Coordinates of C-alpha atoms in Angstrom, one line a residue:
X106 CA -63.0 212.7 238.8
X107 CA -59.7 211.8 237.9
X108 CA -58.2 215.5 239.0
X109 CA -60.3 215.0 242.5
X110 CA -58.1 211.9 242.8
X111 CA -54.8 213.9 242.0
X112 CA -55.5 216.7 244.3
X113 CA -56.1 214.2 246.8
X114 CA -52.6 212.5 246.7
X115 CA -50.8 215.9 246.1
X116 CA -52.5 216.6 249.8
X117 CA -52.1 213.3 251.6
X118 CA -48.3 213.7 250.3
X119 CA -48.1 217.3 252.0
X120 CA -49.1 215.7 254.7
X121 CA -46.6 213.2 255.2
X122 CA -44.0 215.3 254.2
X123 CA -45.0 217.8 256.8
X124 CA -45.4 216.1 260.0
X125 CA -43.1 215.6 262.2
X126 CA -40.8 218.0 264.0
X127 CA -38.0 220.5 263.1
X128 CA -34.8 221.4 264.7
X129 CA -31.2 222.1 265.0
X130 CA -27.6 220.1 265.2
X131 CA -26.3 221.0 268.0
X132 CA -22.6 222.5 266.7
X133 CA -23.3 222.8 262.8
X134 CA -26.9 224.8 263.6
X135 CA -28.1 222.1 260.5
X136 CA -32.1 222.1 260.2
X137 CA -33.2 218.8 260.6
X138 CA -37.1 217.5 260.1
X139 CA -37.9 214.5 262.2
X140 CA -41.0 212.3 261.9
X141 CA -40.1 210.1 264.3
X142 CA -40.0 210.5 268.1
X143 CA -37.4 210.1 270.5
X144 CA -39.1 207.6 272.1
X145 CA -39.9 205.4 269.2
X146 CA -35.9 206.0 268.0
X147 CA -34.5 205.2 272.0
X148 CA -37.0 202.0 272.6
X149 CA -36.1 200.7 268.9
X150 CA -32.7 201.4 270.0
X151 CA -32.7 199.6 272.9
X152 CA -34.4 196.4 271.9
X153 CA -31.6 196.0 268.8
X154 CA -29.0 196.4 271.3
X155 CA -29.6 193.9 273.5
X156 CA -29.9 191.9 270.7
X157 CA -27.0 192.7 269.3
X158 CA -25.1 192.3 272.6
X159 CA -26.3 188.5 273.3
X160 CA -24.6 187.2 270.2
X161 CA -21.7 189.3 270.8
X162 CA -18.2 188.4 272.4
X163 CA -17.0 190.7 274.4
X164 CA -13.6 191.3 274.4
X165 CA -11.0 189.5 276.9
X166 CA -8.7 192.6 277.0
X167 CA -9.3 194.2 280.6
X168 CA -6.8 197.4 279.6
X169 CA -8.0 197.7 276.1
X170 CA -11.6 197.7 277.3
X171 CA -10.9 199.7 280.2
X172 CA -9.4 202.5 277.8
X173 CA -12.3 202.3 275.9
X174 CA -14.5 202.7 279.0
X175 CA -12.7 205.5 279.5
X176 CA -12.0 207.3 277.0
X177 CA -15.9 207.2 276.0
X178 CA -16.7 208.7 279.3
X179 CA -14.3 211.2 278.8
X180 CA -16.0 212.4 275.8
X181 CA -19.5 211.9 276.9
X182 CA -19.2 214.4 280.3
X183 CA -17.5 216.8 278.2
X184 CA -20.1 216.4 275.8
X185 CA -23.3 216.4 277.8
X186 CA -21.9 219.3 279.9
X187 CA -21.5 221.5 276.9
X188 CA -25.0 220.4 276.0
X189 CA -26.0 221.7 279.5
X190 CA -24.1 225.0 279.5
X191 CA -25.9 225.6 276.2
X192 CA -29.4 224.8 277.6
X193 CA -29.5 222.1 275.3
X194 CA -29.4 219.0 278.0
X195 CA -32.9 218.1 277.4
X196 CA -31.3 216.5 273.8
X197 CA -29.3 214.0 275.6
X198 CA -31.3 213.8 279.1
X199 CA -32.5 209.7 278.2
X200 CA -29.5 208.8 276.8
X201 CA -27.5 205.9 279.0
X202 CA -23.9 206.0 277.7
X203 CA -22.5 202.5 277.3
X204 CA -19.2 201.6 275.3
X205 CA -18.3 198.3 274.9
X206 CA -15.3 196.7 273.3
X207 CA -16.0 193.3 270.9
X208 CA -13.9 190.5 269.8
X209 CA -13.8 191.3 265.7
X210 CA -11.1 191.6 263.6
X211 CA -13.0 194.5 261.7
X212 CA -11.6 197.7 261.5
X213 CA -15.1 199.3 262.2
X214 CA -17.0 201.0 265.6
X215 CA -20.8 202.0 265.4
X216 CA -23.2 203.8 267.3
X217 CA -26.8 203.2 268.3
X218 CA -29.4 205.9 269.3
X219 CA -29.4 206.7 273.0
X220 CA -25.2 206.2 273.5
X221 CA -24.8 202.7 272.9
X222 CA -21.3 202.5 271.2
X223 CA -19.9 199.7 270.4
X224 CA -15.8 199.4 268.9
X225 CA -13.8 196.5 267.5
X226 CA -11.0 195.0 268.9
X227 CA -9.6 195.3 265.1
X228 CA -10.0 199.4 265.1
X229 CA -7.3 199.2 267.6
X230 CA -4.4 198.7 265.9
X231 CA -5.1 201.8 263.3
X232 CA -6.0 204.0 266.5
X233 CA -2.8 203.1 268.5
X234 CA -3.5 205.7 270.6
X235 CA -5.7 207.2 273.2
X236 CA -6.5 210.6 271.5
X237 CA -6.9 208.5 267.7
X238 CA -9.2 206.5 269.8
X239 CA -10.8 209.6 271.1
X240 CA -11.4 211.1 267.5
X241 CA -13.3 207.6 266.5
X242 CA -15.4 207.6 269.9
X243 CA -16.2 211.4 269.0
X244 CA -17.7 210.6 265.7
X245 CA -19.9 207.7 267.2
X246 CA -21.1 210.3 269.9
X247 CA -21.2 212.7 267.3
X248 CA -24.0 210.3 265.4
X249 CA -26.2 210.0 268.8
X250 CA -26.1 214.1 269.4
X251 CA -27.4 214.3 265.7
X252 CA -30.0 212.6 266.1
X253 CA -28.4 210.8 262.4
X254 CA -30.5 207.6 262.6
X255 CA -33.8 209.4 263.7
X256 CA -33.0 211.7 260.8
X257 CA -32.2 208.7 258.1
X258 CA -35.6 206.8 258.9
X259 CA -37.3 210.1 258.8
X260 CA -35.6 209.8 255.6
X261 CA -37.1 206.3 254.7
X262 CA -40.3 206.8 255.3
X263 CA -40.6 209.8 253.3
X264 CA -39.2 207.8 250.0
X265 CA -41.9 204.9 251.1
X266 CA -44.4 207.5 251.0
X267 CA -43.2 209.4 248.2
X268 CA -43.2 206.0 246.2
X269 CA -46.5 204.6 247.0
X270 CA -48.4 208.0 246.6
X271 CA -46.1 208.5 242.9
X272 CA -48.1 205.3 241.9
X273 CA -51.5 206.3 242.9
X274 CA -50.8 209.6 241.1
X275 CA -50.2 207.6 238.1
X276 CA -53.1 205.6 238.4
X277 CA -55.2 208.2 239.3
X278 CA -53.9 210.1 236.0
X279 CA -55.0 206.7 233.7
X280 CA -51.1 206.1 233.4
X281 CA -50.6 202.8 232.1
X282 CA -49.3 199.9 234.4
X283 CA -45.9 199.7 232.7
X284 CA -45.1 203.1 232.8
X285 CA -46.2 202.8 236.7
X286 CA -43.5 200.3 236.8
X287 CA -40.5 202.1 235.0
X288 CA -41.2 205.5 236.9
X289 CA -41.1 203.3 240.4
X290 CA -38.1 202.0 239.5
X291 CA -36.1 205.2 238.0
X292 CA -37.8 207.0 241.5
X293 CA -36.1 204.1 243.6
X294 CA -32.6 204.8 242.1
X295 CA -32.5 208.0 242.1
X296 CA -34.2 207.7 245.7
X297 CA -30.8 205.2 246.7
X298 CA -28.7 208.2 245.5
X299 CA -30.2 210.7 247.2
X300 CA -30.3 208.1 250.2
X301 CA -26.4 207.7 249.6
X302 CA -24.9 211.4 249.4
X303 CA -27.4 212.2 252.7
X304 CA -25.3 209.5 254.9
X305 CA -22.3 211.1 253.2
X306 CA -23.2 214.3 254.1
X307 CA -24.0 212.6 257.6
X308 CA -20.6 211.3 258.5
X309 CA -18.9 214.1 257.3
X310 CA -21.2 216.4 260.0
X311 CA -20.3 213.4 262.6
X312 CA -16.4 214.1 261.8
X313 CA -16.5 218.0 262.3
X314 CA -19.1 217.8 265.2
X315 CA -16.5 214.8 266.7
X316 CA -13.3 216.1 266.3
X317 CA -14.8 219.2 268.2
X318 CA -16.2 217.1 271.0
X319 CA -12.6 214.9 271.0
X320 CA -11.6 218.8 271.4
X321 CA -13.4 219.7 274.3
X322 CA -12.5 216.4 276.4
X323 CA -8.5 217.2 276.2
X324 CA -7.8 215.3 273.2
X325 CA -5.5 216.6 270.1
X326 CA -7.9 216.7 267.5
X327 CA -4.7 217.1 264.8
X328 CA -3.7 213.3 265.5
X329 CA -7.0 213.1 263.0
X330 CA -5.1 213.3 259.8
X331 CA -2.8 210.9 260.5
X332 CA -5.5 208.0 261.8
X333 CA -7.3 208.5 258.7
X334 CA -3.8 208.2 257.2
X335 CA -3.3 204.8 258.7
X336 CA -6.8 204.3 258.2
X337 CA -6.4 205.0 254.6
X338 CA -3.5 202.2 254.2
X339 CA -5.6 199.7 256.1
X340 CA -9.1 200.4 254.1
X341 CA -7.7 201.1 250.9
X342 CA -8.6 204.6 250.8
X343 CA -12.1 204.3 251.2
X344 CA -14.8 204.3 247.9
X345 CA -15.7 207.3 246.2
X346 CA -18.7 205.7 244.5
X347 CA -21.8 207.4 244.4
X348 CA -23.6 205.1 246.5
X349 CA -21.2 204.9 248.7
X350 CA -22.8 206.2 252.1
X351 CA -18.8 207.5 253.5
X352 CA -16.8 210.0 252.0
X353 CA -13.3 208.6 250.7
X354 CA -10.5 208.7 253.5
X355 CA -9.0 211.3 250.9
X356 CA -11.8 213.5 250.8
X357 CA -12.1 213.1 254.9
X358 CA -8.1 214.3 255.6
X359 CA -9.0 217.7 253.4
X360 CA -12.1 218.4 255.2
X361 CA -10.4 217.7 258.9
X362 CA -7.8 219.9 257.6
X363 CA -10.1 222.5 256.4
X364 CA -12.3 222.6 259.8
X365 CA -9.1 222.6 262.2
X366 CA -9.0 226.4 262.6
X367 CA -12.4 226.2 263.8
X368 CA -12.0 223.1 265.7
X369 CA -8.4 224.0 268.0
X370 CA -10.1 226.7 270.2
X371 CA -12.3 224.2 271.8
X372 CA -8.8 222.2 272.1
X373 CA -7.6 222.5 276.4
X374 CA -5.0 219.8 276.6
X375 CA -6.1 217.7 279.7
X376 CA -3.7 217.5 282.8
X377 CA -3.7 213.5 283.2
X378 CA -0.5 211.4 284.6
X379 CA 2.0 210.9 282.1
X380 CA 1.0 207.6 281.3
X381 CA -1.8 207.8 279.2
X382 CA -3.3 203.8 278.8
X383 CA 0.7 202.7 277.1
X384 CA 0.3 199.5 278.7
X385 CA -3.2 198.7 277.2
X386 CA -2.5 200.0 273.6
X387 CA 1.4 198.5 273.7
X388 CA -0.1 195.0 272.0
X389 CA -1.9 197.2 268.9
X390 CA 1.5 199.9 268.8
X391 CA 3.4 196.3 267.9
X392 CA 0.9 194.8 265.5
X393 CA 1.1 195.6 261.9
X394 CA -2.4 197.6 260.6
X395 CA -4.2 194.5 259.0
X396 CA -5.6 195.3 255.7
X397 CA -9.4 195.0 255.3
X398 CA -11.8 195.0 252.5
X399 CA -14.1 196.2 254.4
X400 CA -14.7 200.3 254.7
X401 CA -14.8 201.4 257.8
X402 CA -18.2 202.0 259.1
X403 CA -18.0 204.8 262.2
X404 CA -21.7 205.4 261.7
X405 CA -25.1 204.8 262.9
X406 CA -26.2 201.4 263.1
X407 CA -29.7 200.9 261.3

């Protein structure tokens, strides 16, 4: 009776680790499984924002926030007419871009499913310019065209599943109660781990697909090493921990260096009026980068 019971879980976890659907990152070509829908992922999405954005301040700035406007529409034609040329427009055919900058001294942006971006007023400073801005807006977009946050709750599940079906393994087996306990919780940190180096390996696929997308709008994609430079001195160079879910700011200049060959032929310098938004970065060009404890997020919101 016992091994009836273990068959049975080893099936119902099959199962759950099998449903769902399977496909590609647009630029890297990455398998991805999804268990999730886009509809569940965009309505979630949705709900949170508004949320979000009735306790937020927006920001008082009309240049800085036009800039941002801007610049994130930029990126996001570029972007979905790529996706289009590739006959991959069906990916991003829901999405409602939307950027919005916030009053918050954080050096931080972060992206919700469906194009909902949202930047800090304190990001500014460290960008200091239009194409720095356009390699942090790239990222964020980057995240959405991933499909990152459908992909890490995907992710969630599974280790809910995988834990709860562990136990009635264990059970089923005539494994004692404290064993049960100790395996759940050596499963659970090794599941944050796993949990942890995925996001890395997340951002790190949001900075190459973004710096090509910053690319392909008319933005110099080499100003990259140098914001993560100044984003370096402002962060503290990042954490290198190994549940840290960003790679160090040191780790992210030698990859962006690494990918630049690939990323420049995508790289058509836009013809735009000289003046490219001086006026509405001139007040972050003359503050100092303030120093943050904080590491900066450019990611998926959860």
């Amino acid at each position: 009776m016992k091994n009836v019971r273990v068959i049975l879980w080893v099936v119902l976890t099959a199962i759950c680790v099998s449903c769902g659907t399977t496909s590609r990152v647009p630029i890297t070509g990455r398998k991805q499984h999804l268990i999730v829908s886009d509809q569940q992922i965009l309505s979630l999405s949705s709900q949170q924002y508004q949320e979000y954005m009735k306790t937020a301040k927006i920001s008082t700035n009309a240049q800085n926030t036009a800039m941002v406007k801007r610049v994130g529409q930029r990126l996001a034609t570029a972007v979905v007419d790529y996706l289009k040329a590739n006959g991959l427009g069906d990916e991003v055919s829901q999405y409602q871009w939307e950027f919005n900058l916030v009053q918050n001294n954080s050096v931080n942006a972060f992206c919700m499913p469906g194009g909902k971006i949202v930047v800090y007023e304190g990001i500014l400073p460290v960008t200091r310019d239009e194409a720095s801005l356009a390699v942090v807006l790239g990222h964020e977009i980057a995240h959405a065209v991933a499909k990152h946050s459908a992909e890490r709750i995907s992710n969630d599940y599974r280790q809910q599943y995988g834990i709860q079906i562990l136990g009635g393994v264990a059970q089923a087996a005539g494994v004692s109660t404290e064993l049960q306990q100790l395996g759940a919780g050596v499963l659970g940190i090794g599941a944050q781990a796993w949990s942890s180096g995925f996001s890395r390996s997340q951002e790190s696929e949001a900075d190459h697909i973004g710096l090509i997308f910053a690319a392909m709008a008319g933005y110099d994609p080499q100003v990259a090493v140098t914001f993560w430079q100044r984003m370096s001195s402002a962060t503290g160079g990042g954490s290198s921990s190994i549940f840290s879910d960003h790679p160090s700011d040191a780790k992210r200049i030698k990859q962006i260096q690494k990918w630049m060959p690939e990323v420049l032929p995508y790289y058509k310098p836009a013809t735009t009026s000289a003046s490219t938004s001086s006026s509405a970065t001139s007040q972050s060009k003359t503050k100092a980068i303030p120093k943050s404890t904080k590491t900066l997020h450019i990611s998926s919101k959860k």
